[in-house]
Amino acid sequence: MRLEIRDVSFFYESTPILADVTFSVGEGEFLGVMGPNGSGKTTLLRCMCKVLEPGVGAILIDGRDLKKFSRSEVAKSVGVVPQGPMVDAAFSVFEIVLMGRTSHIDRFGAESSKDLEAVEEAMKVTDTLHLADRTFDELSGGERQRVIIARALAQEPKVLLLDEPTVHLDIKYQLEVLGLIERLNKRTGIVIVAVFHDLNLASQHCDSIILLHNGRIEAIGPPEQVLTPESIRRIYG
Ligand code: ADP
């Protein structure tokens, strides 16, 4: 499994937001995307799940151009944990996680035993099975985040994209959520690409880090090589 970003540039109107972005992530790797506000992190994540299409360059999953993926093929390959997901609070946890199977279920069909197994497995690894009948608004911040991760995992994706997965969480839940992501990554080999603001959390959990600045990659590599006092001063002022 390999996710490749090749010479990607993205423009809103004529304003360049990403420029010549190139990197790749392989099975079992946990990549952090960092950079100041407005540096293009969310735009990059949106390109990687085809919500946005880059004007220049290509994004490849196992060598196949994302441009050629149908919506449902994208959903089966890439799971997304967005920032502040829109979830109808009246749905039960089970129903929310089952929504992750939408791309696998025929339009007018019912869920199969395979769908229910995938939901159960996603809930098991995120430790949310015991919350199945609760509604979203009854959950703590950490539990909500685990449910949204379970929904993404129910898709059985090869790549999991997370936009600031620990923002708004207390330190206890930050560690809980990051511990979960790290275990998944190492146990199943799922590729993780996560946007982080917190330099400490990112350096503790990521195998490598991309530092974006004005839409360009300023540095890429292991945290200790990328997050140096010099680079932090230069990029974050
Ligand atoms: P980050 O996630 O690093 O904060 P973003 O990817 O959200 O950065 O934004 C990068 C740049 O793109 C910012 O300058 C932002 O103002 C601009 N931008 C984001 N969304 C839009 C949009 N829909 N239309 C025009 N410009 C946008």
mmCIF file of C-alpha atoms and ligand atoms in Angstrom:
data_model
loop_
_atom_site.group_PDB
_atom_site.id
_atom_site.type_symbol
_atom_site.label_atom_id
_atom_site.label_comp_id
_atom_site.label_asym_id
_atom_site.label_seq_id
_atom_site.Cartn_x
_atom_site.Cartn_y
_atom_site.Cartn_z
ATOM 1 C CA MET A 1 0.000 0.000 0.000
ATOM 2 C CA ARG A 2 1.391 3.379 -0.973
ATOM 3 C CA LEU A 3 -0.114 6.863 -1.123
ATOM 4 C CA GLU A 4 1.791 9.188 -3.424
ATOM 5 C CA ILE A 5 1.403 12.915 -3.843
ATOM 6 C CA ARG A 6 3.214 13.947 -7.031
ATOM 7 C CA ASP A 7 3.960 17.592 -7.862
ATOM 8 C CA VAL A 8 0.558 18.710 -6.629
ATOM 9 C CA SER A 9 -0.436 22.356 -6.968
ATOM 10 C CA PHE A 10 -3.864 23.681 -6.059
ATOM 11 C CA PHE A 11 -5.405 27.075 -6.807
ATOM 12 C CA TYR A 12 -8.507 28.853 -5.540
ATOM 13 C CA GLU A 13 -9.384 31.065 -8.507
ATOM 14 C CA SER A 14 -5.855 32.082 -9.458
ATOM 15 C CA THR A 15 -4.445 32.113 -5.904
ATOM 16 C CA PRO A 16 -1.930 29.324 -5.357
ATOM 17 C CA ILE A 17 -2.712 27.425 -2.130
ATOM 18 C CA LEU A 18 -0.458 24.380 -2.642
ATOM 19 C CA ALA A 19 2.671 24.452 -4.790
ATOM 20 C CA ASP A 20 4.768 21.496 -6.016
ATOM 21 C CA VAL A 21 3.843 19.247 -3.096
ATOM 22 C CA THR A 22 5.510 15.832 -3.422
ATOM 23 C CA PHE A 23 5.758 13.048 -0.856
ATOM 24 C CA SER A 24 4.691 9.478 -0.317
ATOM 25 C CA VAL A 25 3.514 7.398 2.630
ATOM 26 C CA GLY A 26 3.681 3.622 2.865
ATOM 27 C CA GLU A 27 1.945 0.875 4.808
ATOM 28 C CA GLY A 28 2.187 1.260 8.575
ATOM 29 C CA GLU A 29 3.440 4.857 8.399
ATOM 30 C CA PHE A 30 2.034 7.679 10.516
ATOM 31 C CA LEU A 31 2.609 11.053 8.887
ATOM 32 C CA GLY A 32 1.919 14.370 10.596
ATOM 33 C CA VAL A 33 1.119 17.488 8.557
ATOM 34 C CA MET A 34 2.078 20.699 10.318
ATOM 35 C CA GLY A 35 2.390 24.390 9.528
ATOM 36 C CA PRO A 36 0.943 27.734 10.577
ATOM 37 C CA ASN A 37 -2.694 28.687 9.979
ATOM 38 C CA GLY A 38 -3.409 29.137 6.294
ATOM 39 C CA SER A 39 -0.388 27.111 5.149
ATOM 40 C CA GLY A 40 -2.593 24.675 3.195
ATOM 41 C CA LYS A 41 -2.915 21.670 5.535
ATOM 42 C CA THR A 42 -6.694 21.221 5.241
ATOM 43 C CA THR A 43 -6.556 21.862 1.490
ATOM 44 C CA LEU A 44 -3.975 19.089 1.152
ATOM 45 C CA LEU A 45 -6.165 16.672 3.132
ATOM 46 C CA ARG A 46 -9.193 17.589 0.995
ATOM 47 C CA CYS A 47 -7.222 16.843 -2.167
ATOM 48 C CA MET A 48 -6.251 13.445 -0.759
ATOM 49 C CA CYS A 49 -9.917 12.397 -0.411
ATOM 50 C CA LYS A 50 -11.007 14.014 -3.701
ATOM 51 C CA VAL A 51 -13.209 16.655 -2.086
ATOM 52 C CA LEU A 52 -10.932 18.995 -4.040
ATOM 53 C CA GLU A 53 -9.075 18.130 -7.237
ATOM 54 C CA PRO A 54 -5.614 19.584 -7.725
ATOM 55 C CA GLY A 55 -5.185 21.595 -10.922
ATOM 56 C CA VAL A 56 -1.669 20.251 -11.379
ATOM 57 C CA GLY A 57 -0.021 16.965 -10.381
ATOM 58 C CA ALA A 58 -1.466 13.650 -9.283
ATOM 59 C CA ILE A 59 -2.447 11.719 -6.183
ATOM 60 C CA LEU A 60 -1.996 7.969 -6.475
ATOM 61 C CA ILE A 61 -3.191 5.120 -4.296
ATOM 62 C CA ASP A 62 -1.225 1.974 -5.067
ATOM 63 C CA GLY A 63 -0.198 3.564 -8.344
ATOM 64 C CA ARG A 64 -3.757 4.420 -9.462
ATOM 65 C CA ASP A 65 -4.674 8.061 -10.029
ATOM 66 C CA LEU A 66 -7.360 9.283 -7.607
ATOM 67 C CA LYS A 67 -8.938 11.142 -10.567
ATOM 68 C CA LYS A 68 -10.030 7.734 -11.891
ATOM 69 C CA PHE A 69 -11.698 6.661 -8.624
ATOM 70 C CA SER A 70 -15.487 6.854 -8.365
ATOM 71 C CA ARG A 71 -16.956 8.406 -5.195
ATOM 72 C CA SER A 72 -17.617 4.984 -3.739
ATOM 73 C CA GLU A 73 -14.108 3.756 -4.642
ATOM 74 C CA VAL A 74 -12.640 6.753 -2.833
ATOM 75 C CA ALA A 75 -14.748 5.943 0.239
ATOM 76 C CA LYS A 76 -13.516 2.352 0.223
ATOM 77 C CA SER A 77 -9.892 3.478 0.090
ATOM 78 C CA VAL A 78 -9.768 6.663 2.153
ATOM 79 C CA GLY A 79 -11.446 7.233 5.528
ATOM 80 C CA VAL A 80 -11.766 10.791 6.790
ATOM 81 C CA VAL A 81 -12.059 12.141 10.320
ATOM 82 C CA PRO A 82 -12.892 15.796 9.699
ATOM 83 C CA GLN A 83 -12.594 18.637 12.140
ATOM 84 C CA GLY A 84 -15.951 19.243 13.843
ATOM 85 C CA PRO A 85 -17.882 16.617 11.877
ATOM 86 C CA MET A 86 -21.545 17.301 11.183
ATOM 87 C CA VAL A 87 -23.428 14.544 12.946
ATOM 88 C CA ASP A 88 -27.131 14.481 13.715
ATOM 89 C CA ALA A 89 -26.999 14.178 17.492
ATOM 90 C CA ALA A 90 -30.198 12.107 17.553
ATOM 91 C CA PHE A 91 -28.585 9.107 15.824
ATOM 92 C CA SER A 92 -27.300 6.255 17.941
ATOM 93 C CA VAL A 93 -23.607 5.411 17.956
ATOM 94 C CA PHE A 94 -24.353 2.175 16.089
ATOM 95 C CA GLU A 95 -26.250 4.066 13.373
ATOM 96 C CA ILE A 96 -23.447 6.606 13.009
ATOM 97 C CA VAL A 97 -20.797 3.900 12.595
ATOM 98 C CA LEU A 98 -23.054 2.003 10.149
ATOM 99 C CA MET A 99 -23.124 5.167 7.983
ATOM 100 C CA GLY A 100 -19.473 4.393 7.295
ATOM 101 C CA ARG A 101 -20.695 1.412 5.233
ATOM 102 C CA THR A 102 -22.799 3.570 2.867
ATOM 103 C CA SER A 103 -20.408 3.056 -0.041
ATOM 104 C CA HIS A 104 -20.583 -0.737 0.423
ATOM 105 C CA ILE A 105 -24.388 -1.038 0.597
ATOM 106 C CA ASP A 106 -26.588 -0.996 -2.544
ATOM 107 C CA ARG A 107 -28.751 2.070 -2.817
ATOM 108 C CA PHE A 108 -31.964 0.231 -1.950
ATOM 109 C CA GLY A 109 -30.374 -2.730 -0.223
ATOM 110 C CA ALA A 110 -30.075 -3.651 3.408
ATOM 111 C CA GLU A 111 -26.797 -4.078 5.200
ATOM 112 C CA SER A 112 -25.256 -7.549 4.870
ATOM 113 C CA SER A 113 -23.632 -9.650 7.575
ATOM 114 C CA LYS A 114 -20.270 -8.455 6.176
ATOM 115 C CA ASP A 115 -21.348 -4.839 6.792
ATOM 116 C CA LEU A 116 -22.392 -5.648 10.343
ATOM 117 C CA GLU A 117 -19.087 -7.456 10.955
ATOM 118 C CA ALA A 118 -17.118 -4.430 9.716
ATOM 119 C CA VAL A 119 -19.151 -2.152 12.007
ATOM 120 C CA GLU A 120 -18.599 -4.440 14.981
ATOM 121 C CA GLU A 121 -14.874 -4.691 14.301
ATOM 122 C CA ALA A 122 -14.562 -0.879 13.951
ATOM 123 C CA MET A 123 -16.419 -0.427 17.243
ATOM 124 C CA LYS A 124 -14.335 -3.075 18.954
ATOM 125 C CA VAL A 125 -10.977 -1.520 18.071
ATOM 126 C CA THR A 126 -12.177 1.954 19.045
ATOM 127 C CA ASP A 127 -13.706 0.615 22.273
ATOM 128 C CA THR A 128 -17.145 2.003 21.433
ATOM 129 C CA LEU A 129 -19.222 -1.220 21.442
ATOM 130 C CA HIS A 130 -20.629 -0.459 24.883
ATOM 131 C CA LEU A 131 -21.845 2.923 23.575
ATOM 132 C CA ALA A 132 -23.829 1.387 20.671
ATOM 133 C CA ASP A 133 -27.285 2.497 21.854
ATOM 134 C CA ARG A 134 -26.299 5.897 23.188
ATOM 135 C CA THR A 135 -26.923 9.026 21.099
ATOM 136 C CA PHE A 136 -24.041 11.239 19.977
ATOM 137 C CA ASP A 137 -25.048 14.163 22.200
ATOM 138 C CA GLU A 138 -24.754 11.952 25.291
ATOM 139 C CA LEU A 139 -21.035 11.303 24.703
ATOM 140 C CA SER A 140 -17.877 12.958 26.029
ATOM 141 C CA GLY A 141 -15.472 14.656 23.604
ATOM 142 C CA GLY A 142 -13.114 11.677 23.598
ATOM 143 C CA GLU A 143 -15.967 9.208 23.049
ATOM 144 C CA ARG A 144 -17.328 11.303 20.160
ATOM 145 C CA GLN A 145 -13.962 11.336 18.478
ATOM 146 C CA ARG A 146 -13.646 7.547 18.886
ATOM 147 C CA VAL A 147 -17.089 7.113 17.278
ATOM 148 C CA ILE A 148 -16.112 9.284 14.287
ATOM 149 C CA ILE A 149 -12.914 7.250 13.929
ATOM 150 C CA ALA A 150 -15.025 4.058 14.110
ATOM 151 C CA ARG A 151 -17.280 5.401 11.342
ATOM 152 C CA ALA A 152 -14.220 5.991 9.136
ATOM 153 C CA LEU A 153 -12.790 2.531 9.957
ATOM 154 C CA ALA A 154 -16.098 0.831 9.088
ATOM 155 C CA GLN A 155 -15.328 1.830 5.489
ATOM 156 C CA GLU A 156 -12.300 -0.508 5.757
ATOM 157 C CA PRO A 157 -10.049 2.118 4.192
ATOM 158 C CA LYS A 158 -6.345 1.752 3.397
ATOM 159 C CA VAL A 159 -5.688 5.358 4.346
ATOM 160 C CA LEU A 160 -7.062 7.316 7.295
ATOM 161 C CA LEU A 161 -6.958 11.125 7.096
ATOM 162 C CA LEU A 162 -7.518 13.107 10.282
ATOM 163 C CA ASP A 163 -7.820 16.888 10.545
ATOM 164 C CA GLU A 164 -6.601 17.926 13.986
ATOM 165 C CA PRO A 165 -7.967 14.817 15.717
ATOM 166 C CA THR A 166 -7.229 16.059 19.237
ATOM 167 C CA VAL A 167 -8.264 19.695 19.016
ATOM 168 C CA HIS A 168 -10.766 20.697 21.738
ATOM 169 C CA LEU A 169 -9.934 17.559 23.740
ATOM 170 C CA ASP A 170 -8.534 17.538 27.274
ATOM 171 C CA ILE A 171 -5.068 16.064 27.645
ATOM 172 C CA LYS A 172 -6.469 12.723 28.877
ATOM 173 C CA TYR A 173 -8.627 12.346 25.757
ATOM 174 C CA GLN A 174 -5.843 13.617 23.503
ATOM 175 C CA LEU A 175 -3.650 10.763 24.679
ATOM 176 C CA GLU A 176 -6.525 8.288 24.468
ATOM 177 C CA VAL A 177 -7.318 9.216 20.854
ATOM 178 C CA LEU A 178 -3.677 9.350 19.762
ATOM 179 C CA GLY A 179 -2.937 6.042 21.487
ATOM 180 C CA LEU A 180 -5.831 4.505 19.548
ATOM 181 C CA ILE A 181 -4.631 5.888 16.195
ATOM 182 C CA GLU A 182 -1.089 4.715 16.860
ATOM 183 C CA ARG A 183 -2.212 1.190 17.806
ATOM 184 C CA LEU A 184 -4.373 0.917 14.691
ATOM 185 C CA ASN A 185 -1.538 2.123 12.540
ATOM 186 C CA LYS A 186 0.959 -0.367 13.899
ATOM 187 C CA ARG A 187 -1.436 -3.307 14.208
ATOM 188 C CA THR A 188 -3.265 -3.068 10.875
ATOM 189 C CA GLY A 189 -0.729 -1.134 8.776
ATOM 190 C CA ILE A 190 -3.354 1.479 7.829
ATOM 191 C CA VAL A 191 -1.653 4.615 6.502
ATOM 192 C CA ILE A 192 -2.292 7.613 8.769
ATOM 193 C CA VAL A 193 -2.035 11.219 7.629
ATOM 194 C CA ALA A 194 -3.036 13.654 10.377
ATOM 195 C CA VAL A 195 -2.944 17.420 10.681
ATOM 196 C CA PHE A 196 -1.521 18.579 14.001
ATOM 197 C CA HIS A 197 -1.086 21.911 15.703
ATOM 198 C CA ASP A 198 0.580 20.614 18.823
ATOM 199 C CA LEU A 199 4.300 20.202 18.178
ATOM 200 C CA ASN A 200 4.808 17.937 21.201
ATOM 201 C CA LEU A 201 1.971 15.546 20.415
ATOM 202 C CA ALA A 202 3.051 15.303 16.786
ATOM 203 C CA SER A 203 6.673 14.594 17.623
ATOM 204 C CA GLN A 204 5.688 11.919 20.145
ATOM 205 C CA HIS A 205 3.353 10.003 17.832
ATOM 206 C CA CYS A 206 4.335 10.541 14.179
ATOM 207 C CA ASP A 207 6.976 8.569 12.266
ATOM 208 C CA SER A 208 7.550 11.543 10.005
ATOM 209 C CA ILE A 209 6.369 15.098 9.608
ATOM 210 C CA ILE A 210 5.732 17.465 6.734
ATOM 211 C CA LEU A 211 6.121 21.117 7.556
ATOM 212 C CA LEU A 212 4.057 23.299 5.217
ATOM 213 C CA HIS A 213 4.592 27.020 4.774
ATOM 214 C CA ASN A 214 2.653 29.108 2.233
ATOM 215 C CA GLY A 215 1.553 25.925 0.473
ATOM 216 C CA ARG A 216 5.072 24.541 0.028
ATOM 217 C CA ILE A 217 6.872 21.752 1.853
ATOM 218 C CA GLU A 218 9.561 23.430 3.924
ATOM 219 C CA ALA A 219 10.817 20.249 5.543
ATOM 220 C CA ILE A 220 9.972 16.558 5.591
ATOM 221 C CA GLY A 221 11.433 13.748 7.685
ATOM 222 C CA PRO A 222 11.503 12.351 11.208
ATOM 223 C CA PRO A 223 10.146 14.769 13.871
ATOM 224 C CA GLU A 224 13.547 15.439 15.421
ATOM 225 C CA GLN A 225 14.936 16.540 12.054
ATOM 226 C CA VAL A 226 11.917 18.632 11.013
ATOM 227 C CA LEU A 227 10.873 20.290 14.269
ATOM 228 C CA THR A 228 14.091 22.037 15.220
ATOM 229 C CA PRO A 229 14.283 25.314 17.172
ATOM 230 C CA GLU A 230 15.539 26.939 13.957
ATOM 231 C CA SER A 231 12.648 25.680 11.758
ATOM 232 C CA ILE A 232 10.046 26.542 14.406
ATOM 233 C CA ARG A 233 11.428 30.077 14.685
ATOM 234 C CA ARG A 234 11.531 30.494 10.908
ATOM 235 C CA ILE A 235 8.099 29.020 10.101
ATOM 236 C CA TYR A 236 6.069 30.006 13.148
ATOM 237 C CA GLY A 237 7.916 33.241 13.875
HETATM 238 P P1 ADP B 1 -4.622 25.438 7.050
HETATM 239 O O1 ADP B 1 -5.417 24.187 7.128
HETATM 240 O O2 ADP B 1 -3.141 25.209 7.026
HETATM 241 O O3 ADP B 1 -4.999 26.463 8.072
HETATM 242 P P2 ADP B 1 -6.144 25.879 4.623
HETATM 243 O O4 ADP B 1 -5.829 24.762 3.717
HETATM 244 O O5 ADP B 1 -7.428 25.843 5.385
HETATM 245 O O6 ADP B 1 -4.910 26.099 5.612
HETATM 246 O O7 ADP B 1 -6.127 27.240 3.806
HETATM 247 C C1 ADP B 1 -5.043 27.599 2.962
HETATM 248 C C2 ADP B 1 -5.365 28.892 2.287
HETATM 249 O O8 ADP B 1 -6.470 28.698 1.409
HETATM 250 C C3 ADP B 1 -5.744 30.018 3.246
HETATM 251 O O9 ADP B 1 -5.107 31.202 2.798
HETATM 252 C C4 ADP B 1 -7.239 30.125 3.086
HETATM 253 O O10 ADP B 1 -7.662 31.452 3.280
HETATM 254 C C5 ADP B 1 -7.451 29.713 1.638
HETATM 255 N N1 ADP B 1 -8.766 29.108 1.427
HETATM 256 C C6 ADP B 1 -9.288 28.061 2.115
HETATM 257 N N2 ADP B 1 -10.512 27.761 1.648
HETATM 258 C C7 ADP B 1 -10.766 28.623 0.638
HETATM 259 C C8 ADP B 1 -11.881 28.829 -0.256
HETATM 260 N N3 ADP B 1 -12.961 28.042 -0.208
HETATM 261 N N4 ADP B 1 -11.782 29.824 -1.173
HETATM 262 C C9 ADP B 1 -10.679 30.599 -1.243
HETATM 263 N N5 ADP B 1 -9.600 30.467 -0.437
HETATM 264 C C10 ADP B 1 -9.640 29.490 0.497
#
